[in-house]
Short mmCIF file of C-alpha atoms and ligand atoms in Angstrom, two decimals:
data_model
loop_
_atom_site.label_atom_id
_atom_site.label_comp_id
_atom_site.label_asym_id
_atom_site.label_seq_id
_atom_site.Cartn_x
_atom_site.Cartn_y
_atom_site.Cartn_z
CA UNK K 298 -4.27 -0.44 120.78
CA UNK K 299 -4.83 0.71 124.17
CA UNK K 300 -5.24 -1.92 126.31
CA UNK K 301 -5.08 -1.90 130.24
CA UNK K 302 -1.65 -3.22 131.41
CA UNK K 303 -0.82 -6.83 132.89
CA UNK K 304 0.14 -6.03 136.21
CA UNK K 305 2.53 -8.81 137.81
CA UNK K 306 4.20 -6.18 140.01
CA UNK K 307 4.24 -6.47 143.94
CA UNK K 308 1.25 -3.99 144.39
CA UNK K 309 -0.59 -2.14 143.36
CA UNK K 310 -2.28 -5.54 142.09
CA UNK K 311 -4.92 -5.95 139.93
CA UNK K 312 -8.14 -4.53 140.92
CA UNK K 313 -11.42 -7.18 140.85
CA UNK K 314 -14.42 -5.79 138.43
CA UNK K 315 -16.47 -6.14 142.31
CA UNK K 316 -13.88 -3.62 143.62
CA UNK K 317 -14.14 -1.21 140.62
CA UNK K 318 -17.89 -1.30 140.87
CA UNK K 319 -17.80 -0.87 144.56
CA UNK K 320 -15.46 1.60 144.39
CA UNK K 321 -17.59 3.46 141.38
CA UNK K 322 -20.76 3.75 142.73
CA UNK K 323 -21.90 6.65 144.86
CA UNK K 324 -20.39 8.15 147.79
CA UNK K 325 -21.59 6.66 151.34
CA UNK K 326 -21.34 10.24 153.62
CA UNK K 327 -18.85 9.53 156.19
CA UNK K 328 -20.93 10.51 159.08
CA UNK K 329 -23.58 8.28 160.03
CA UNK K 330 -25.02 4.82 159.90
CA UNK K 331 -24.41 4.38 156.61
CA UNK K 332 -20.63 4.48 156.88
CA UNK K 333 -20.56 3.55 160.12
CA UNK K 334 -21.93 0.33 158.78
CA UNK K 335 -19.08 -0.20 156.65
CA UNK K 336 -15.96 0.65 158.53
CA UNK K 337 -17.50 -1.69 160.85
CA UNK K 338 -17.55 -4.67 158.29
CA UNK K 339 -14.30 -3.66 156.50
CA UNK K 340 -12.94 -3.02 160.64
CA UNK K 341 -14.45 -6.80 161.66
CA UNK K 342 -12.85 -8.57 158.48
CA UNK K 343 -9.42 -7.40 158.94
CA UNK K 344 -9.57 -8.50 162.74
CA UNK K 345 -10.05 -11.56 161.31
CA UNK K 346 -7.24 -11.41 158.89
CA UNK K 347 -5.04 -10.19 161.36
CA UNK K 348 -6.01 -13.07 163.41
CA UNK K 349 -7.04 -10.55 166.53
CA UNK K 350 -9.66 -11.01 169.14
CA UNK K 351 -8.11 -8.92 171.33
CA UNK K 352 -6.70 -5.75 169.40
CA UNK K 353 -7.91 -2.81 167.96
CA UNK K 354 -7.92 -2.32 164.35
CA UNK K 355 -7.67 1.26 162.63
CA UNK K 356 -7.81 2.53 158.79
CA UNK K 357 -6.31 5.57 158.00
CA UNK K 358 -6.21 7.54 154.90
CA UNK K 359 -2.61 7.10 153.14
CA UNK K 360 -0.34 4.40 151.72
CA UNK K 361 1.16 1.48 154.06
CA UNK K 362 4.06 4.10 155.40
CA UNK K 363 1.42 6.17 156.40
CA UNK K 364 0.61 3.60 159.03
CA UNK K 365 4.11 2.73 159.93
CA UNK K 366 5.06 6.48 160.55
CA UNK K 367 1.77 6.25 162.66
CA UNK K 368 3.57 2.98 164.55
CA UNK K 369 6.74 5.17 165.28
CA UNK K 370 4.86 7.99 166.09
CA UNK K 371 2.44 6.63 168.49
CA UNK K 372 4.21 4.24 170.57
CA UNK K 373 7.46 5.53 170.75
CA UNK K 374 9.27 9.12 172.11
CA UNK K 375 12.30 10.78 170.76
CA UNK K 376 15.35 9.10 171.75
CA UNK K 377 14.14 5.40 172.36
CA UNK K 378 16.66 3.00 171.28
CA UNK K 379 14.95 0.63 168.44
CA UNK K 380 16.71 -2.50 167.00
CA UNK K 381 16.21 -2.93 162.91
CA UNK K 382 17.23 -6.34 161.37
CA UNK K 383 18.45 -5.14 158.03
CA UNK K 384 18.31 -6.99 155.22
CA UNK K 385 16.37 -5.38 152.53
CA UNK K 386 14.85 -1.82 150.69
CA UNK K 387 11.77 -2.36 152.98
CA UNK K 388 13.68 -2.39 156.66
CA UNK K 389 16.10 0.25 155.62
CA UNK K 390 13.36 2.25 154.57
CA UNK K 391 12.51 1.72 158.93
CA UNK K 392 15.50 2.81 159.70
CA UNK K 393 15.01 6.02 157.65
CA UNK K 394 11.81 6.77 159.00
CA UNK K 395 13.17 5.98 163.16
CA UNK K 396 15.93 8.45 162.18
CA UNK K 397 13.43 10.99 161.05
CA UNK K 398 11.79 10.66 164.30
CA UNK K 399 14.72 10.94 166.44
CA UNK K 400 15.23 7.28 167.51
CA UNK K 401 18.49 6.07 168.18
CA UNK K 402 18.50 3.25 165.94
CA UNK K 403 21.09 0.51 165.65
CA UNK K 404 20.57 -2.54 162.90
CA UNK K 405 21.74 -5.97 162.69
CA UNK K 406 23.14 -6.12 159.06
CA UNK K 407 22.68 -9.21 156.35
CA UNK K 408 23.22 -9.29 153.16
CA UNK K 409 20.26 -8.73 151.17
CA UNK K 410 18.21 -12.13 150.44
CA UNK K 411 19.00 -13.22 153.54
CA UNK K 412 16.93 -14.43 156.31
CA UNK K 413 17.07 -12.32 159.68
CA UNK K 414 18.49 -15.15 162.18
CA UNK K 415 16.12 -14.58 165.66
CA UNK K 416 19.25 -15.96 167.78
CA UNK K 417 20.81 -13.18 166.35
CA UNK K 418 18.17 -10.46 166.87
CA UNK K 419 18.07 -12.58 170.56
CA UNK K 420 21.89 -12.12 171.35
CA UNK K 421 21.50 -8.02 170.24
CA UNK K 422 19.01 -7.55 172.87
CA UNK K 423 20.63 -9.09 175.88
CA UNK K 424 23.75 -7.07 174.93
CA UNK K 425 21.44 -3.90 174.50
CA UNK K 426 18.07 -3.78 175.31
CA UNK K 427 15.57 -2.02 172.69
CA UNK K 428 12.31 -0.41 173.34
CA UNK K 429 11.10 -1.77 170.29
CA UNK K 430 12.56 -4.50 167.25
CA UNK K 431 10.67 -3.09 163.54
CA UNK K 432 10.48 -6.07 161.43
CA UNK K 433 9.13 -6.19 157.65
CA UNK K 434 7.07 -9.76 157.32
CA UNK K 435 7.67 -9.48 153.46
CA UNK K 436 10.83 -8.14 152.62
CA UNK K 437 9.46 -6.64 149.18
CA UNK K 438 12.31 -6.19 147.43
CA UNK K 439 14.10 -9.63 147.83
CA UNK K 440 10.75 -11.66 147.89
CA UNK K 441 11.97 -13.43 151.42
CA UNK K 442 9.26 -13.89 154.22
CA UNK K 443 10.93 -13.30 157.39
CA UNK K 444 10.50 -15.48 160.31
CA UNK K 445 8.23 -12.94 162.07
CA UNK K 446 6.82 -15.62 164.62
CA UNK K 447 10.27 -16.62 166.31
CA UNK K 448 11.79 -12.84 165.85
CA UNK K 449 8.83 -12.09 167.87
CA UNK K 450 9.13 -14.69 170.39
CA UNK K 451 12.82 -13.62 171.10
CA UNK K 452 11.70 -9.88 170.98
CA UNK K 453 8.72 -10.63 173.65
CA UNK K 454 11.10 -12.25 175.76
CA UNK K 455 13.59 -9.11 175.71
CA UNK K 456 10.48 -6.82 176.80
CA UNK K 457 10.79 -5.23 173.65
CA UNK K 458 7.57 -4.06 171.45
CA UNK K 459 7.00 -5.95 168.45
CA UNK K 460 6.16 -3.86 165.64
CA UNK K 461 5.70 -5.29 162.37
CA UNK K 462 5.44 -3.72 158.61
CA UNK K 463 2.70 -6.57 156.83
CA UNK K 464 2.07 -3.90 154.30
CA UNK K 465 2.60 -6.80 151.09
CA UNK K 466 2.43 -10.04 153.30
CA UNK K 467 -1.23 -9.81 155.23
CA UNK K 468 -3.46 -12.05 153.77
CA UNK K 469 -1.11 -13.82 151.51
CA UNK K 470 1.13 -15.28 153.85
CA UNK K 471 -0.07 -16.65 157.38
CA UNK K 472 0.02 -14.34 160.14
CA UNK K 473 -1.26 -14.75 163.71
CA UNK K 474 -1.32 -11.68 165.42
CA UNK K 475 -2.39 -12.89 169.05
CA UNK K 476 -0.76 -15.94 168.68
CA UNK K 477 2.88 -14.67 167.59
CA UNK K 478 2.88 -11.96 170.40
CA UNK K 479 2.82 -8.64 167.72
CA UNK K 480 2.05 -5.15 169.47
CA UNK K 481 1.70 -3.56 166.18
CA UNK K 482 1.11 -3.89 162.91
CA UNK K 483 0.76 -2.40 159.57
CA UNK K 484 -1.00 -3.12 156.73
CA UNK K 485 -2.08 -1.35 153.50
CA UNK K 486 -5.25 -1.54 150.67
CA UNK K 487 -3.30 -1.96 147.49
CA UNK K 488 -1.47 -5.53 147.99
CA UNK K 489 -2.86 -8.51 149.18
CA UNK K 490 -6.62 -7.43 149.07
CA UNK K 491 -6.46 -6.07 145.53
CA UNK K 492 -8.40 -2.79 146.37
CA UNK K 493 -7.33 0.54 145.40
CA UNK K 494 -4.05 1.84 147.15
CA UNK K 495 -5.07 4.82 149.60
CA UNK K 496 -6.01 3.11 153.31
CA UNK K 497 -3.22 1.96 156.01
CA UNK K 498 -4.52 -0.41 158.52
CA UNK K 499 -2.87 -0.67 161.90
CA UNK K 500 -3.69 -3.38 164.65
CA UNK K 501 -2.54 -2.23 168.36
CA UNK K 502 -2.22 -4.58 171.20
CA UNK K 503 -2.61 -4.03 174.42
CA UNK K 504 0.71 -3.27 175.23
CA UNK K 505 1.55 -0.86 172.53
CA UNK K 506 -1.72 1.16 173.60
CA UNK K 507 0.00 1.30 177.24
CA UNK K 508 3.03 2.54 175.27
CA UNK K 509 1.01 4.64 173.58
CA UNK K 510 -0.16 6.41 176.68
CA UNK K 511 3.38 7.24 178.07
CA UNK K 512 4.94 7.91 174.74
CA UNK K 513 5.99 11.76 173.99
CA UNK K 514 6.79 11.61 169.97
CA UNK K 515 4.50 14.80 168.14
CA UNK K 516 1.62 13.73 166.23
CA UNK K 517 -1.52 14.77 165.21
CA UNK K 518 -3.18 13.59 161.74
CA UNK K 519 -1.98 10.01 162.50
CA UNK K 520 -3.17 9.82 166.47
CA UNK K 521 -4.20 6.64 167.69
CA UNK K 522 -6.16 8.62 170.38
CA UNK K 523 -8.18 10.37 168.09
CA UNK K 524 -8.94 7.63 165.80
CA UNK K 525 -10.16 5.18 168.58
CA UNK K 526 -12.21 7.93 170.01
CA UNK K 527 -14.27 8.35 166.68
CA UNK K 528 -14.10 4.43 166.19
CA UNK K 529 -15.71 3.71 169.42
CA UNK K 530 -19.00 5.63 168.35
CA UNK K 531 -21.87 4.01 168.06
CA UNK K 532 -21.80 4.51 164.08
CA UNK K 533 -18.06 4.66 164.26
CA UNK K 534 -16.05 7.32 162.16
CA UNK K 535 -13.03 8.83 161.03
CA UNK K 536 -11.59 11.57 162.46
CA UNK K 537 -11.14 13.42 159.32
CA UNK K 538 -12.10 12.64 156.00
CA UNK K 539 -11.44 9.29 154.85
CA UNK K 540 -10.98 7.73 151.20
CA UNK K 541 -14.57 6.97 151.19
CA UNK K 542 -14.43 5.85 147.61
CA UNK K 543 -11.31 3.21 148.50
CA UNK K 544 -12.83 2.02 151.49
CA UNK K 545 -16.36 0.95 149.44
CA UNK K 546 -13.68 -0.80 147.12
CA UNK K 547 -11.73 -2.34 149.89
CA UNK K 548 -15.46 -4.12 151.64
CA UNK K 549 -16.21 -5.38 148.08
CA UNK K 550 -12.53 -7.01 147.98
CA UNK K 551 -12.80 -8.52 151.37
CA UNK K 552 -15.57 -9.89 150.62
CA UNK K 553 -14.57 -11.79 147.77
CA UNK K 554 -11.04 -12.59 149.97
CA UNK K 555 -13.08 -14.24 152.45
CA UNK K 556 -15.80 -15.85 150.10
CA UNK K 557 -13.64 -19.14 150.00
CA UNK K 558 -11.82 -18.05 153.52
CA UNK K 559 -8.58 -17.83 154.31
CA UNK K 560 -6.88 -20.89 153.86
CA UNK K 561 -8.44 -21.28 150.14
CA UNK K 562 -6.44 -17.23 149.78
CA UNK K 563 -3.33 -18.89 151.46
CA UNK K 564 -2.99 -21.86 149.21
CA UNK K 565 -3.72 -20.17 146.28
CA UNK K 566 -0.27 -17.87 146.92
CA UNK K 567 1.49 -20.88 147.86
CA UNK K 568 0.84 -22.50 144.44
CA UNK K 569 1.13 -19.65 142.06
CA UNK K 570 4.44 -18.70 143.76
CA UNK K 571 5.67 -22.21 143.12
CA UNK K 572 4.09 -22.22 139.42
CA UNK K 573 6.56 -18.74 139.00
CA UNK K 574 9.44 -20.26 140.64
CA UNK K 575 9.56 -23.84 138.51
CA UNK K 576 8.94 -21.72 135.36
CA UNK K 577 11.51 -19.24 135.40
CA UNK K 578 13.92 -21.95 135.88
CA UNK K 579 12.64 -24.19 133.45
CA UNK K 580 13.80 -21.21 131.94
CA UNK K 581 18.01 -21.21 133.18
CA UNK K 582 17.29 -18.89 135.27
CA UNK K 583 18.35 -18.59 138.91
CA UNK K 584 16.15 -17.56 141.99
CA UNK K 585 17.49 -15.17 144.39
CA UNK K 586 16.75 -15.32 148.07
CA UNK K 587 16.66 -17.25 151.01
CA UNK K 588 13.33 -19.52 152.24
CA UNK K 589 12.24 -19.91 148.64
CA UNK K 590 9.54 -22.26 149.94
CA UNK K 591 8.13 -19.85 152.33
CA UNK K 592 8.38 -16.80 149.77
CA UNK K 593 4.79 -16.12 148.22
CA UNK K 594 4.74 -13.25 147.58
CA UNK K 595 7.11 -11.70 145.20
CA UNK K 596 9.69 -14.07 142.82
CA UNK K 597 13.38 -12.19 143.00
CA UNK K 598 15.09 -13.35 139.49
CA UNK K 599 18.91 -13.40 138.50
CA UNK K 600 18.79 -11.86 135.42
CA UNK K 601 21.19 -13.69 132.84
CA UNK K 602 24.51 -12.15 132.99
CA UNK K 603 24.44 -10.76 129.59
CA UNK K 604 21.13 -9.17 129.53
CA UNK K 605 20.20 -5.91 132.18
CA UNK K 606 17.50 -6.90 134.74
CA UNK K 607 16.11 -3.37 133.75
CA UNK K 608 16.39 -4.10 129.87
CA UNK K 609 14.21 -7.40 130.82
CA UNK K 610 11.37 -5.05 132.80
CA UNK K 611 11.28 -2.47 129.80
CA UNK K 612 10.76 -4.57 126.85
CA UNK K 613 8.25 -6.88 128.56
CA UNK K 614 5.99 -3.64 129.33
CA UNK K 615 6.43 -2.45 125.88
CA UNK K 616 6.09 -5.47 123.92
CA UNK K 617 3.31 -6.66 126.04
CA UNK K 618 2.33 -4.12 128.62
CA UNK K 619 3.34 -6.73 131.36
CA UNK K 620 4.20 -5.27 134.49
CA UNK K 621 7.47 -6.58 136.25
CA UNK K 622 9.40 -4.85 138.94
CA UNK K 623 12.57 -3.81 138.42
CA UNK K 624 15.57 -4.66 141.64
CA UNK K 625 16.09 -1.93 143.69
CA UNK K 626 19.15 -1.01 146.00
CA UNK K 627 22.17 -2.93 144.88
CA UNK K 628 19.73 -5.48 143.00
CA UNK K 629 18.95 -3.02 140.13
CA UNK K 630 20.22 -4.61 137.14
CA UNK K 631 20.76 -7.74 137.66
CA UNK K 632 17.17 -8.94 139.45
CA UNK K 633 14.05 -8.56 138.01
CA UNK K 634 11.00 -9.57 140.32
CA UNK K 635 7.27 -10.83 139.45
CA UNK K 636 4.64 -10.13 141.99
CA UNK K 637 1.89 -12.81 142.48
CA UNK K 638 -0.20 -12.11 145.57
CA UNK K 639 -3.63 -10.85 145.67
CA UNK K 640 -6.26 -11.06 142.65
CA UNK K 641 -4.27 -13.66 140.42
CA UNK K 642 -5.39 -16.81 138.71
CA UNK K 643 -3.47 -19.24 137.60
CA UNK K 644 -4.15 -18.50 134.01
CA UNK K 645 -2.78 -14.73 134.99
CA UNK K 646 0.83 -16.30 135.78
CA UNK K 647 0.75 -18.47 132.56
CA UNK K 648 0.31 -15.13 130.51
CA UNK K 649 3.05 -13.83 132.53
CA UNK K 650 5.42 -16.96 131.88
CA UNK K 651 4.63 -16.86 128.62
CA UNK K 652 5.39 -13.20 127.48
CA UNK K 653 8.90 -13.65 129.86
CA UNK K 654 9.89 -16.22 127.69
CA UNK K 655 8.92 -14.13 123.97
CA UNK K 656 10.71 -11.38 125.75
CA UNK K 657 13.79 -13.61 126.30
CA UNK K 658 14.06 -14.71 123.16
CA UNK K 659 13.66 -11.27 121.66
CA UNK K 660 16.63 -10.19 123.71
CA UNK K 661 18.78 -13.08 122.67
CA UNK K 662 18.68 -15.59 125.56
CA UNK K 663 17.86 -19.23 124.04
CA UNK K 664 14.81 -20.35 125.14
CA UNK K 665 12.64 -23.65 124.65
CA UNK K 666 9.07 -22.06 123.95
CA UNK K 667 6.75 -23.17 126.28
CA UNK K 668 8.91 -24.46 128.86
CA UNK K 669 8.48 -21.85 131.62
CA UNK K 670 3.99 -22.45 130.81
CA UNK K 671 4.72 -26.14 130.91
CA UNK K 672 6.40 -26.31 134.63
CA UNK K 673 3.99 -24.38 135.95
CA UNK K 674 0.88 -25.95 134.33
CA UNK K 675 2.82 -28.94 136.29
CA UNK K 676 2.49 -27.44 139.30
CA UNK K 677 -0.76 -26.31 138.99
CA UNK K 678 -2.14 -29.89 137.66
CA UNK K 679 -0.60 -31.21 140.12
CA UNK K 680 -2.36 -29.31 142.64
CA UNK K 681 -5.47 -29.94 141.09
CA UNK K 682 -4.91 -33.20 141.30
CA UNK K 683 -4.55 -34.07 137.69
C1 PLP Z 223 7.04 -4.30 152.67
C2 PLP Z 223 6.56 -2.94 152.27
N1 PLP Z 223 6.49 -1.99 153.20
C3 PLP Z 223 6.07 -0.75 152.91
C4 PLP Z 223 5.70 -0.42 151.64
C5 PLP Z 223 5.28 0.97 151.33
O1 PLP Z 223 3.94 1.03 151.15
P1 PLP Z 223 3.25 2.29 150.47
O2 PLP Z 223 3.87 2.46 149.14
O3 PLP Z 223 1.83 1.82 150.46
O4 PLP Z 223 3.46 3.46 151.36
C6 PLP Z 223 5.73 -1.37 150.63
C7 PLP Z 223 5.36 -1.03 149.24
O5 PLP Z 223 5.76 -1.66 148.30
C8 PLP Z 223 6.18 -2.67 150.96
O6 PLP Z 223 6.23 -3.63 150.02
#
């Protein structure tokens, strides 16, 4: 039977019935009050997220790199030296796209699962200054949450802008973008929020706008400029079409983030990321990655050594239609990851636990049945104060 699959991937995440609704009904025509209206509401709730008073907050039509090509693009000119603290797919994948822009780009390397170490990142820009540090908040393919608020202390104090990829960390992991010092950063529709992938959101400070002004890079579809112009109207636009249809999704799914506000959203990652973690290893099985505590995003498994990571990922979606990610980069194989931010209950990650462990068994790794469901009912009884 054809059933819709159980995504526990990290993003696209499952999409609220609100959102589909939203998303379904008829078209809002992108010039005018009516949309104006809307881009205003979706604009004002992600300010919020963001934690912003003070900076401007802009949606574009693509996926999350999208918006970070619009980072590199806009605030920087060919040549600029940027630092990259590498330590993940997600922050090489910066360094790939400051190379395709011409910026000389030089990395601090850790192995991956590793925290970036801000003395480090510190010590690398009083030997060589950068223009700007780009720093991933969730490091998506080893589950660690980096230590964006000291990275960007040590970065503001070496004059360098802060730019910051929060495409699968904003709004399940605290952020504070006035109060850590960010000049930019870059969200996306499809993660956190649960809406339909297809919109980048980028919040500018200040300073990056004055970089903005001086910086030389070629751009045109992506131009802060142009997009501030048309956001400043008094029904404020696009500058070309948008995803009119994902944006009508994305205001139904902020509304329902911010129906219990954000510290409900935050503790609800916390404690389904610790109901994964204590049920895989009631399970044997090993976490990978630093900051485990702090990590609520994404769970990176050690697959057991005699079963593929990849093997684990296929026969869950095809006994089960469960969603897991595979690892990527020099992970593949031997980590499998679970995604648990945005729409997920805690009866979501029970299902989840409890078609890893059928799967297990099926593939010949002893397991006691009900052990992973029984931590994390623990943790989430616990919570619940039971
Ligand atoms: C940390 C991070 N950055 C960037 C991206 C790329 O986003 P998109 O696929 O929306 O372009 C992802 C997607 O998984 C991500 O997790």
């Amino acid at each position: 039977m054809n059933r819709p699959e159980i995504i526990l991937a990290p993003g696209p995440t499952p999409i609220p019935p609100e959102v589909l609704l939203a998303q379904g009904s008829p078209l809002v025509y992108h010039r005018g009050p009516g949309f104006g209206a809307l881009m205003r509401d979706v604009t004002d709730r992600l300010r919020e997220l963001y934690r912003t008073d003070r900076a401007d907050v802009l949606l574009m039509t693509s996926s999350g790199t999208g918006g970070l090509e619009s980072a590199v693009q806009n605030a920087l000119s060919p040549g600029d030296e940027v630092l990259v603290p590498l330590a993940g797919y997600f922050s090489e994948r910066w360094t790939k796209l400051a190379k395709a822009f011409g910026l000389q780009v030089r990395t601090i390397e850790y192995d991956w699962g590793r925290k970036v170490v801000p003395d480090e990142v510190a010590a690398a820009l009083a030997e060589h200054p950068a223009k700007a540090v780009l720093l991933t908040q969730s490091e998506t393919s080893t589950g660690v949450i980096q230590p964006i608020e000291e990275l960007a202390r040590v970065a503001n104090e070496a004059g360098a802008l802060v730019i910051v990829d929060v495409v699968s960390s904003l709004g399940a992991v605290p952020f504070d973008f006035d109060g850590w010092g960010i000049d930019v950063a870059v969200g996306g529709s499809q993660k956190a929020l649960s809406a339909s992938p297809g919109l980048a959101f980028v919040a500018i400070s200040d300073r990056a706008w004055e970089a903005h002004r001086s910086a030389t890079m070629p751009r045109f579809y992506f131009d802060w400029s142009i997009y501030k112009e048309f956001a400043d109207k008094k029904d404020p636009e696009n500058p070309w079409t948008p995803a009119i249809s994902v944006m009508q999704g994305l205001q139904a799914a902020l509304e329902l983030y911010f129906q219990d506000g954000v510290d409900v959203a935050l503790a609800r990652h916390r404690r389904l990321s610790r109901g994964v973690k204590e049920g895989v290893q009631a399970l044997g099985l090993d976490l990978f990655g630093e900051g485990l505590e702090d990590n609520w995003t994404v769970t990176a498994i050690r697959a057991p050594e005699s079963i593929d990571a990849d093997t684990i990922c296929d026969r869950i979606r095809s006994d089960f239609g469960c969603v897991l990610a595979p690892g990527q980069g020099p992970l593949r194989g031997t980590v499998f990851r679970i995604g648990h931010f945005g729409y997920f209950s805690e009866l979501d990650i029970l299902r989840g636990l409890a078609a890893l462990e059928m799967t297990l068994e099926r593939l010949g790794h002893p397991v006691k049945r009900g052990a992973a469901v029984a931590a994390a009912e623990g943790v989430f009884q616990e919570a619940h104060g039971t």
